[in-house]
Amino acid sequence: MRILSMADLHGRAEMLSPFKGIDVDLVAFCGDLHNLEPADQTRPAAEALARIGPHVLIVPGNMDPKEIVPDIWRRAGLKMVHRHSCQHGDCGFVGFGGMVVRDKRRLEDPNRYYYTDEDVYESLTQLYGDISDSSTRIVLAHQPPRNSKDLIYSGERTGSVGLRHFVEDFQPDLLICGHIHEDRGEAEIGSTKVVNVGEIRKGYAAIIELDDEIKVEWIEP
């Protein structure tokens, strides 16, 4: 299976046009398709992403407006796997989007995908049984796990602790994420390969090939 993996478009629908008709089996988008735009401005990006391939899985990012994207994505033909599992061929997917916030008051924002580390861990743990027998087990996330492709310019590590603990405890085969634009690349947590696909708004993406091993082909502007 070949998976075109992207994240962090931030509303720049025109950046998706080169990928239309690309030879992949699946498209995985790891959040921030939008940039908190109103509904009429979110549709072009959703529709452009849907045109890339017949199967597009997506989780939301912290900049995808929570009150409007579920309906817009469904109408465009995108399959949202946030807090859900799904199967594609021999591969099982679980998803958890958004980001963890330190200030718990931010959890009250009705239009943002904000969570606690406890919620991330508990939700993924409950979902994981759905895919535990799959030949390849894949997590789609927006925020990286702590201490793995989550280094920002200041030198601070900003990934999710709950996601890190989940990966350590369950060891999925692959975790695909974005969010931290400046730490694009691959890492490993035990037997789990972590791929931060970078910022498609600037032309960065990856094709991940699943065969006897997991191989990453990087796409650059």
PDB file of C-alpha atoms in Angstrom:
ATOM      1  CA  MET A   1       0.000   0.000   0.000  1.00  0.00           C
ATOM      2  CA  ARG A   2       1.177   3.514  -0.836  1.00  0.00           C
ATOM      3  CA  ILE A   3      -0.102   6.344   1.362  1.00  0.00           C
ATOM      4  CA  LEU A   4       0.233   9.999   0.407  1.00  0.00           C
ATOM      5  CA  SER A   5       0.645  11.672   3.801  1.00  0.00           C
ATOM      6  CA  MET A   6       0.156  15.387   4.343  1.00  0.00           C
ATOM      7  CA  ALA A   7      -0.641  17.955   7.036  1.00  0.00           C
ATOM      8  CA  ASP A   8      -0.843  21.689   7.679  1.00  0.00           C
ATOM      9  CA  LEU A   9      -2.273  23.144   4.504  1.00  0.00           C
ATOM     10  CA  HIS A  10      -3.742  26.092   6.445  1.00  0.00           C
ATOM     11  CA  GLY A  11      -6.258  26.901   3.731  1.00  0.00           C
ATOM     12  CA  ARG A  12      -3.872  27.029   0.752  1.00  0.00           C
ATOM     13  CA  ALA A  13      -5.995  24.849  -1.554  1.00  0.00           C
ATOM     14  CA  GLU A  14      -3.812  25.615  -4.593  1.00  0.00           C
ATOM     15  CA  MET A  15      -0.925  23.657  -3.034  1.00  0.00           C
ATOM     16  CA  LEU A  16      -2.884  20.421  -3.546  1.00  0.00           C
ATOM     17  CA  SER A  17      -3.291  20.680  -7.317  1.00  0.00           C
ATOM     18  CA  PRO A  18       0.042  18.940  -8.180  1.00  0.00           C
ATOM     19  CA  PHE A  19      -1.119  15.802  -6.374  1.00  0.00           C
ATOM     20  CA  LYS A  20      -4.314  15.204  -8.342  1.00  0.00           C
ATOM     21  CA  GLY A  21      -4.100  11.772  -9.987  1.00  0.00           C
ATOM     22  CA  ILE A  22      -1.012  10.681  -8.020  1.00  0.00           C
ATOM     23  CA  ASP A  23      -0.467   6.910  -7.948  1.00  0.00           C
ATOM     24  CA  VAL A  24      -1.299   6.042  -4.345  1.00  0.00           C
ATOM     25  CA  ASP A  25      -3.835   3.770  -2.660  1.00  0.00           C
ATOM     26  CA  LEU A  26      -4.806   6.159   0.106  1.00  0.00           C
ATOM     27  CA  VAL A  27      -4.418   9.770   1.217  1.00  0.00           C
ATOM     28  CA  ALA A  28      -3.894  10.490   4.923  1.00  0.00           C
ATOM     29  CA  PHE A  29      -4.226  14.096   6.063  1.00  0.00           C
ATOM     30  CA  CYS A  30      -3.068  14.884   9.597  1.00  0.00           C
ATOM     31  CA  GLY A  31      -4.848  18.097  10.453  1.00  0.00           C
ATOM     32  CA  ASP A  32      -4.881  21.862   9.878  1.00  0.00           C
ATOM     33  CA  LEU A  33      -6.464  21.625   6.456  1.00  0.00           C
ATOM     34  CA  HIS A  34      -7.897  25.060   7.276  1.00  0.00           C
ATOM     35  CA  ASN A  35      -6.871  28.164   9.168  1.00  0.00           C
ATOM     36  CA  LEU A  36     -10.009  28.945  11.216  1.00  0.00           C
ATOM     37  CA  GLU A  37     -11.769  30.370   8.161  1.00  0.00           C
ATOM     38  CA  PRO A  38     -15.565  30.729   7.964  1.00  0.00           C
ATOM     39  CA  ALA A  39     -17.569  27.975   6.278  1.00  0.00           C
ATOM     40  CA  ASP A  40     -17.611  29.442   2.772  1.00  0.00           C
ATOM     41  CA  GLN A  41     -13.814  29.620   2.772  1.00  0.00           C
ATOM     42  CA  THR A  42     -13.236  26.076   4.047  1.00  0.00           C
ATOM     43  CA  ARG A  43     -14.995  24.271   1.218  1.00  0.00           C
ATOM     44  CA  PRO A  44     -12.345  24.831  -1.516  1.00  0.00           C
ATOM     45  CA  ALA A  45      -9.603  23.129   0.492  1.00  0.00           C
ATOM     46  CA  ALA A  46     -11.849  20.211   1.490  1.00  0.00           C
ATOM     47  CA  GLU A  47     -12.983  19.684  -2.087  1.00  0.00           C
ATOM     48  CA  ALA A  48      -9.427  19.972  -3.446  1.00  0.00           C
ATOM     49  CA  LEU A  49      -8.232  17.329  -0.978  1.00  0.00           C
ATOM     50  CA  ALA A  50     -11.094  14.999  -1.894  1.00  0.00           C
ATOM     51  CA  ARG A  51     -10.165  15.247  -5.601  1.00  0.00           C
ATOM     52  CA  ILE A  52      -6.712  13.774  -5.022  1.00  0.00           C
ATOM     53  CA  GLY A  53      -7.966  10.239  -4.541  1.00  0.00           C
ATOM     54  CA  PRO A  54     -11.022   8.107  -3.903  1.00  0.00           C
ATOM     55  CA  HIS A  55      -9.963   7.311  -0.327  1.00  0.00           C
ATOM     56  CA  VAL A  56      -8.981  10.200   1.951  1.00  0.00           C
ATOM     57  CA  LEU A  57      -8.670   9.783   5.715  1.00  0.00           C
ATOM     58  CA  ILE A  58      -8.404  12.921   7.847  1.00  0.00           C
ATOM     59  CA  VAL A  59      -8.079  14.036  11.453  1.00  0.00           C
ATOM     60  CA  PRO A  60      -8.571  17.665  12.517  1.00  0.00           C
ATOM     61  CA  GLY A  61      -5.865  20.014  13.672  1.00  0.00           C
ATOM     62  CA  ASN A  62      -5.984  22.853  16.157  1.00  0.00           C
ATOM     63  CA  MET A  63      -6.761  25.311  13.330  1.00  0.00           C
ATOM     64  CA  ASP A  64      -9.709  23.394  11.853  1.00  0.00           C
ATOM     65  CA  PRO A  65     -12.941  25.043  13.104  1.00  0.00           C
ATOM     66  CA  LYS A  66     -14.747  22.392  15.120  1.00  0.00           C
ATOM     67  CA  GLU A  67     -18.247  23.756  14.615  1.00  0.00           C
ATOM     68  CA  ILE A  68     -18.196  23.481  10.818  1.00  0.00           C
ATOM     69  CA  VAL A  69     -15.605  21.003   9.504  1.00  0.00           C
ATOM     70  CA  PRO A  70     -17.363  17.673  10.243  1.00  0.00           C
ATOM     71  CA  ASP A  71     -20.249  18.505   7.915  1.00  0.00           C
ATOM     72  CA  ILE A  72     -18.072  20.137   5.247  1.00  0.00           C
ATOM     73  CA  TRP A  73     -15.647  17.216   5.206  1.00  0.00           C
ATOM     74  CA  ARG A  74     -18.455  14.660   4.992  1.00  0.00           C
ATOM     75  CA  ARG A  75     -20.071  16.507   2.093  1.00  0.00           C
ATOM     76  CA  ALA A  76     -16.717  16.721   0.279  1.00  0.00           C
ATOM     77  CA  GLY A  77     -16.190  12.967   0.633  1.00  0.00           C
ATOM     78  CA  LEU A  78     -13.436  12.971   3.254  1.00  0.00           C
ATOM     79  CA  LYS A  79     -13.509  10.239   5.914  1.00  0.00           C
ATOM     80  CA  MET A  80     -12.890  11.723   9.361  1.00  0.00           C
ATOM     81  CA  VAL A  81     -11.240   9.209  11.698  1.00  0.00           C
ATOM     82  CA  HIS A  82     -10.916  11.438  14.756  1.00  0.00           C
ATOM     83  CA  ARG A  83     -11.898   9.240  17.737  1.00  0.00           C
ATOM     84  CA  HIS A  84     -12.712   6.482  15.253  1.00  0.00           C
ATOM     85  CA  SER A  85     -11.134   3.425  13.676  1.00  0.00           C
ATOM     86  CA  CYS A  86     -11.362   2.092  10.143  1.00  0.00           C
ATOM     87  CA  GLN A  87      -9.923  -0.644   7.966  1.00  0.00           C
ATOM     88  CA  HIS A  88      -8.427  -0.234   4.501  1.00  0.00           C
ATOM     89  CA  GLY A  89      -7.217  -3.470   2.997  1.00  0.00           C
ATOM     90  CA  ASP A  90      -5.022  -5.186   5.555  1.00  0.00           C
ATOM     91  CA  CYS A  91      -4.311  -1.930   7.378  1.00  0.00           C
ATOM     92  CA  GLY A  92      -6.144  -0.739  10.466  1.00  0.00           C
ATOM     93  CA  PHE A  93      -6.286   2.965  11.302  1.00  0.00           C
ATOM     94  CA  VAL A  94      -7.149   4.843  14.502  1.00  0.00           C
ATOM     95  CA  GLY A  95      -7.248   8.616  14.676  1.00  0.00           C
ATOM     96  CA  PHE A  96      -7.023  11.394  17.216  1.00  0.00           C
ATOM     97  CA  GLY A  97      -6.654  14.994  16.044  1.00  0.00           C
ATOM     98  CA  GLY A  98      -6.321  18.391  17.662  1.00  0.00           C
ATOM     99  CA  MET A  99      -3.767  19.226  20.308  1.00  0.00           C
ATOM    100  CA  VAL A 100      -3.217  18.989  24.036  1.00  0.00           C
ATOM    101  CA  VAL A 101      -3.426  22.268  25.962  1.00  0.00           C
ATOM    102  CA  ARG A 102      -1.805  23.083  29.281  1.00  0.00           C
ATOM    103  CA  ASP A 103      -4.339  25.729  30.291  1.00  0.00           C
ATOM    104  CA  LYS A 104      -7.506  23.718  30.982  1.00  0.00           C
ATOM    105  CA  ARG A 105      -9.642  26.823  30.455  1.00  0.00           C
ATOM    106  CA  ARG A 106      -8.923  26.529  26.729  1.00  0.00           C
ATOM    107  CA  LEU A 107     -10.846  23.240  26.668  1.00  0.00           C
ATOM    108  CA  GLU A 108     -14.053  25.280  26.858  1.00  0.00           C
ATOM    109  CA  ASP A 109     -13.515  26.779  23.401  1.00  0.00           C
ATOM    110  CA  PRO A 110     -16.361  25.251  21.321  1.00  0.00           C
ATOM    111  CA  ASN A 111     -14.625  25.834  18.003  1.00  0.00           C
ATOM    112  CA  ARG A 112     -11.225  24.276  18.674  1.00  0.00           C
ATOM    113  CA  TYR A 113     -10.039  20.686  18.906  1.00  0.00           C
ATOM    114  CA  TYR A 114      -8.339  20.942  22.303  1.00  0.00           C
ATOM    115  CA  TYR A 115      -7.794  17.997  24.669  1.00  0.00           C
ATOM    116  CA  THR A 116      -5.962  16.664  27.695  1.00  0.00           C
ATOM    117  CA  ASP A 117      -3.257  14.013  27.576  1.00  0.00           C
ATOM    118  CA  GLU A 118      -5.533  11.732  29.570  1.00  0.00           C
ATOM    119  CA  ASP A 119      -8.225  11.991  26.911  1.00  0.00           C
ATOM    120  CA  VAL A 120      -5.752  11.201  24.132  1.00  0.00           C
ATOM    121  CA  TYR A 121      -4.483   8.078  25.900  1.00  0.00           C
ATOM    122  CA  GLU A 122      -7.871   6.770  26.972  1.00  0.00           C
ATOM    123  CA  SER A 123      -9.542   7.325  23.605  1.00  0.00           C
ATOM    124  CA  LEU A 124      -6.812   5.647  21.585  1.00  0.00           C
ATOM    125  CA  THR A 125      -6.633   2.764  24.038  1.00  0.00           C
ATOM    126  CA  GLN A 126     -10.361   2.123  23.616  1.00  0.00           C
ATOM    127  CA  LEU A 127     -10.091   2.254  19.823  1.00  0.00           C
ATOM    128  CA  TYR A 128      -7.003   0.116  19.486  1.00  0.00           C
ATOM    129  CA  GLY A 129      -8.808  -3.175  19.970  1.00  0.00           C
ATOM    130  CA  ASP A 130     -10.607  -2.533  16.686  1.00  0.00           C
ATOM    131  CA  ILE A 131      -7.342  -2.808  14.733  1.00  0.00           C
ATOM    132  CA  SER A 132      -5.150  -4.995  16.944  1.00  0.00           C
ATOM    133  CA  ASP A 133      -5.465  -7.951  14.547  1.00  0.00           C
ATOM    134  CA  SER A 134      -4.651  -5.895  11.424  1.00  0.00           C
ATOM    135  CA  SER A 135      -1.454  -6.723   9.572  1.00  0.00           C
ATOM    136  CA  THR A 136      -0.358  -3.063   9.820  1.00  0.00           C
ATOM    137  CA  ARG A 137      -1.628  -0.819  12.608  1.00  0.00           C
ATOM    138  CA  ILE A 138      -1.511   2.920  11.929  1.00  0.00           C
ATOM    139  CA  VAL A 139      -2.268   5.971  14.075  1.00  0.00           C
ATOM    140  CA  LEU A 140      -3.201   9.284  12.457  1.00  0.00           C
ATOM    141  CA  ALA A 141      -2.574  12.239  14.766  1.00  0.00           C
ATOM    142  CA  HIS A 142      -2.081  15.962  14.399  1.00  0.00           C
ATOM    143  CA  GLN A 143       0.298  16.616  17.277  1.00  0.00           C
ATOM    144  CA  PRO A 144       3.419  14.420  17.535  1.00  0.00           C
ATOM    145  CA  PRO A 145       4.161  12.315  20.612  1.00  0.00           C
ATOM    146  CA  ARG A 146       6.396  13.945  23.224  1.00  0.00           C
ATOM    147  CA  ASN A 147      10.117  13.733  22.471  1.00  0.00           C
ATOM    148  CA  SER A 148       9.584  12.464  18.927  1.00  0.00           C
ATOM    149  CA  LYS A 149       9.587  14.944  15.993  1.00  0.00           C
ATOM    150  CA  ASP A 150       8.122  17.638  18.280  1.00  0.00           C
ATOM    151  CA  LEU A 151      11.049  20.069  18.618  1.00  0.00           C
ATOM    152  CA  ILE A 152      10.190  23.732  18.035  1.00  0.00           C
ATOM    153  CA  TYR A 153      12.596  26.566  17.214  1.00  0.00           C
ATOM    154  CA  SER A 154      13.000  27.534  20.870  1.00  0.00           C
ATOM    155  CA  GLY A 155      14.359  24.082  21.688  1.00  0.00           C
ATOM    156  CA  GLU A 156      11.219  23.094  23.606  1.00  0.00           C
ATOM    157  CA  ARG A 157       9.570  19.698  23.157  1.00  0.00           C
ATOM    158  CA  THR A 158       5.840  20.204  22.683  1.00  0.00           C
ATOM    159  CA  GLY A 159       4.377  16.803  21.770  1.00  0.00           C
ATOM    160  CA  SER A 160       1.582  14.979  23.549  1.00  0.00           C
ATOM    161  CA  VAL A 161       2.602  12.980  26.619  1.00  0.00           C
ATOM    162  CA  GLY A 162      -0.594  10.920  26.409  1.00  0.00           C
ATOM    163  CA  LEU A 163       0.151   9.994  22.801  1.00  0.00           C
ATOM    164  CA  ARG A 164       3.702   9.038  23.759  1.00  0.00           C
ATOM    165  CA  HIS A 165       2.468   6.741  26.523  1.00  0.00           C
ATOM    166  CA  PHE A 166      -0.038   5.133  24.172  1.00  0.00           C
ATOM    167  CA  VAL A 167       2.664   4.395  21.595  1.00  0.00           C
ATOM    168  CA  GLU A 168       4.998   2.978  24.246  1.00  0.00           C
ATOM    169  CA  ASP A 169       2.284   0.730  25.662  1.00  0.00           C
ATOM    170  CA  PHE A 170       0.741  -0.567  22.407  1.00  0.00           C
ATOM    171  CA  GLN A 171       3.517  -0.218  19.798  1.00  0.00           C
ATOM    172  CA  PRO A 172       1.512   0.405  16.609  1.00  0.00           C
ATOM    173  CA  ASP A 173       3.521  -0.074  13.439  1.00  0.00           C
ATOM    174  CA  LEU A 174       3.258   3.527  12.228  1.00  0.00           C
ATOM    175  CA  LEU A 175       2.231   6.940  13.532  1.00  0.00           C
ATOM    176  CA  ILE A 176       1.729   9.765  11.026  1.00  0.00           C
ATOM    177  CA  CYS A 177       1.516  13.362  12.303  1.00  0.00           C
ATOM    178  CA  GLY A 178       2.237  17.006  11.534  1.00  0.00           C
ATOM    179  CA  HIS A 179       1.677  20.206  13.571  1.00  0.00           C
ATOM    180  CA  ILE A 180       5.342  20.942  14.351  1.00  0.00           C
ATOM    181  CA  HIS A 181       6.380  22.320  10.976  1.00  0.00           C
ATOM    182  CA  GLU A 182      10.059  22.656  11.809  1.00  0.00           C
ATOM    183  CA  ASP A 183      10.666  19.035  12.907  1.00  0.00           C
ATOM    184  CA  ARG A 184       9.750  17.149   9.753  1.00  0.00           C
ATOM    185  CA  GLY A 185      11.239  13.675   9.519  1.00  0.00           C
ATOM    186  CA  GLU A 186      11.295  10.132  10.881  1.00  0.00           C
ATOM    187  CA  ALA A 187      11.884   8.724  14.357  1.00  0.00           C
ATOM    188  CA  GLU A 188      11.256   5.528  16.267  1.00  0.00           C
ATOM    189  CA  ILE A 189       9.608   4.766  19.586  1.00  0.00           C
ATOM    190  CA  GLY A 190      10.411   1.125  20.202  1.00  0.00           C
ATOM    191  CA  SER A 191       9.107  -0.719  17.123  1.00  0.00           C
ATOM    192  CA  THR A 192       6.848   2.190  16.072  1.00  0.00           C
ATOM    193  CA  LYS A 193       7.932   4.401  13.182  1.00  0.00           C
ATOM    194  CA  VAL A 194       6.920   8.047  13.689  1.00  0.00           C
ATOM    195  CA  VAL A 195       6.646  10.240  10.585  1.00  0.00           C
ATOM    196  CA  ASN A 196       6.108  14.000  10.864  1.00  0.00           C
ATOM    197  CA  VAL A 197       5.187  14.797   7.273  1.00  0.00           C
ATOM    198  CA  GLY A 198       5.890  18.528   7.391  1.00  0.00           C
ATOM    199  CA  GLU A 199       3.925  21.483   6.078  1.00  0.00           C
ATOM    200  CA  ILE A 200       2.115  20.977   2.766  1.00  0.00           C
ATOM    201  CA  ARG A 201       1.443  24.719   2.700  1.00  0.00           C
ATOM    202  CA  LYS A 202       5.131  24.992   1.740  1.00  0.00           C
ATOM    203  CA  GLY A 203       5.152  21.902  -0.473  1.00  0.00           C
ATOM    204  CA  TYR A 204       6.334  19.253   1.977  1.00  0.00           C
ATOM    205  CA  ALA A 205       4.681  15.828   2.147  1.00  0.00           C
ATOM    206  CA  ALA A 206       5.587  12.132   2.107  1.00  0.00           C
ATOM    207  CA  ILE A 207       4.615   8.912   0.394  1.00  0.00           C
ATOM    208  CA  ILE A 208       4.741   6.027   2.842  1.00  0.00           C
ATOM    209  CA  GLU A 209       5.006   2.580   1.304  1.00  0.00           C
ATOM    210  CA  LEU A 210       3.886  -0.407   3.351  1.00  0.00           C
ATOM    211  CA  ASP A 211       5.485  -3.680   2.301  1.00  0.00           C
ATOM    212  CA  ASP A 212       7.776  -6.003   4.229  1.00  0.00           C
ATOM    213  CA  GLU A 213       9.036  -2.795   5.829  1.00  0.00           C
ATOM    214  CA  ILE A 214       7.819   0.795   6.055  1.00  0.00           C
ATOM    215  CA  LYS A 215       9.590   3.107   3.614  1.00  0.00           C
ATOM    216  CA  VAL A 216       9.225   6.899   3.412  1.00  0.00           C
ATOM    217  CA  GLU A 217       9.682   8.841   0.179  1.00  0.00           C
ATOM    218  CA  TRP A 218       9.936  12.547   0.972  1.00  0.00           C
ATOM    219  CA  ILE A 219       8.285  15.170  -1.215  1.00  0.00           C
ATOM    220  CA  GLU A 220       9.850  18.625  -1.252  1.00  0.00           C
ATOM    221  CA  PRO A 221       8.985  21.878  -3.053  1.00  0.00           C
TER     222      PRO A 221
END
